C-alpha positions as a printed NumPy array, in Angstrom:
array([[ -2.811,  -9.324,  11.933],
       [ -0.353,  -7.153,  13.965],
       [  0.871,  -5.202,  10.851],
       [ -2.809,  -4.63 ,  10.08 ],
       [ -3.432,  -3.212,  13.535],
       [ -0.348,  -0.971,  13.433],
       [ -1.17 ,   0.488,  10.134],
       [ -4.885,   0.994,  11.265],
       [ -3.565,   3.447,  13.951],
       [ -0.423,   4.909,  12.064],
       [ -1.457,   8.516,  10.931],
       [ -0.661,   9.759,   7.515],
       [  1.525,  12.946,   7.061],
       [ -0.668,  15.99 ,   5.872],
       [ -4.096,  14.558,   6.582],
       [ -6.399,  16.975,   8.402],
       [ -9.021,  15.286,  10.426],
       [-12.288,  17.014,  10.445],
       [-14.76 ,  16.918,  13.22 ],
       [-17.517,  16.654,  10.749],
       [-19.561,  13.653,   9.697],
       [-17.683,  10.448,   8.73 ],
       [-19.63 ,   8.162,   6.196],
       [-17.433,   5.194,   6.906],
       [-17.607,   5.444,  10.78 ],
       [-19.   ,   2.089,  11.198],
       [-16.476,   0.392,   8.932],
       [-13.865,   1.927,  10.982],
       [-15.489,   0.528,  14.104],
       [-15.431,  -2.861,  12.595],
       [-11.978,  -2.774,  11.301],
       [-10.456,  -1.009,  14.438],
       [ -9.154,   1.85 ,  12.362],
       [ -8.893,   5.631,  12.648],
       [ -9.502,   8.363,  10.23 ],
       [ -6.504,   9.349,   8.3  ],
       [ -4.418,   6.298,   8.777],
       [ -2.349,   4.232,   6.489],
       [ -5.374,   1.726,   6.197],
       [ -7.385,   4.359,   4.358],
       [ -4.909,   3.904,   1.391],
       [ -6.064,   0.399,   0.831],
       [ -4.183,  -1.736,  -1.727],
       [ -3.767,   1.103,  -4.298],
       [ -0.043,   1.618,  -3.424],
       [  0.56 ,  -1.946,  -3.951],
       [ -1.308,  -2.027,  -7.342],
       [  0.446,   1.155,  -8.437],
       [  3.925,  -0.201,  -7.694],
       [  3.364,  -3.366,  -9.348],
       [  2.105,  -1.435, -12.457],
       [  5.048,   0.758, -12.484],
       [  7.61 ,  -2.019, -12.337],
       [  5.888,  -4.13 , -14.892],
       [  5.825,  -0.965, -17.194],
       [  9.581,  -0.374, -16.573],
       [ 10.364,  -4.24 , -17.302],
       [  8.126,  -4.068, -20.655],
       [  9.92 ,  -0.99 , -21.612],
       [ 13.273,  -2.781, -21.117],
       [ 14.269,   0.014, -18.58 ],
       [ 14.654,  -2.662, -16.028],
       [ 16.445,  -5.841, -17.382],
       [ 14.579,  -8.632, -15.643],
       [ 14.126, -12.233, -17.209],
       [ 11.053, -13.798, -15.744],
       [ 12.44 , -17.181, -16.497],
       [ 15.169, -16.722, -13.969],
       [ 14.131, -17.109, -10.233],
       [ 16.619, -14.56 ,  -8.979],
       [ 15.433, -12.01 , -11.542],
       [ 11.622, -12.738, -10.355],
       [ 12.39 , -12.398,  -6.665],
       [ 14.068,  -8.981,  -7.608],
       [ 11.103,  -7.635,  -9.343],
       [  8.958,  -8.743,  -6.406],
       [ 11.213,  -6.901,  -4.103],
       [ 11.275,  -3.779,  -6.228],
       [  7.438,  -3.888,  -6.168],
       [  7.32 ,  -4.192,  -2.373],
       [  9.909,  -1.369,  -1.749],
       [  8.079,   0.997,  -4.418],
       [  4.92 ,   0.144,  -2.534],
       [  6.248,   1.196,   0.776],
       [  7.578,   4.43 ,  -0.746],
       [  4.369,   5.304,  -2.469]])
């Protein structure tokens, strides 16, 4: 919950806020979010990073064996790191 509230207030770089109408105003009120914050990204960075890592593993660019627990943990860590970077 704490992480959600922090990202709901953390502004994104390069986003210009307009004083015009906001169609998601009431959703922002319910979720305690502001316009132009990290919460507007939703889950797309997580999905994109997972897709990219899985494509790299499928193309044998990353050599990861899913039957080995350490390799699965490495793949999960790579997905999370890439999601943060995106």
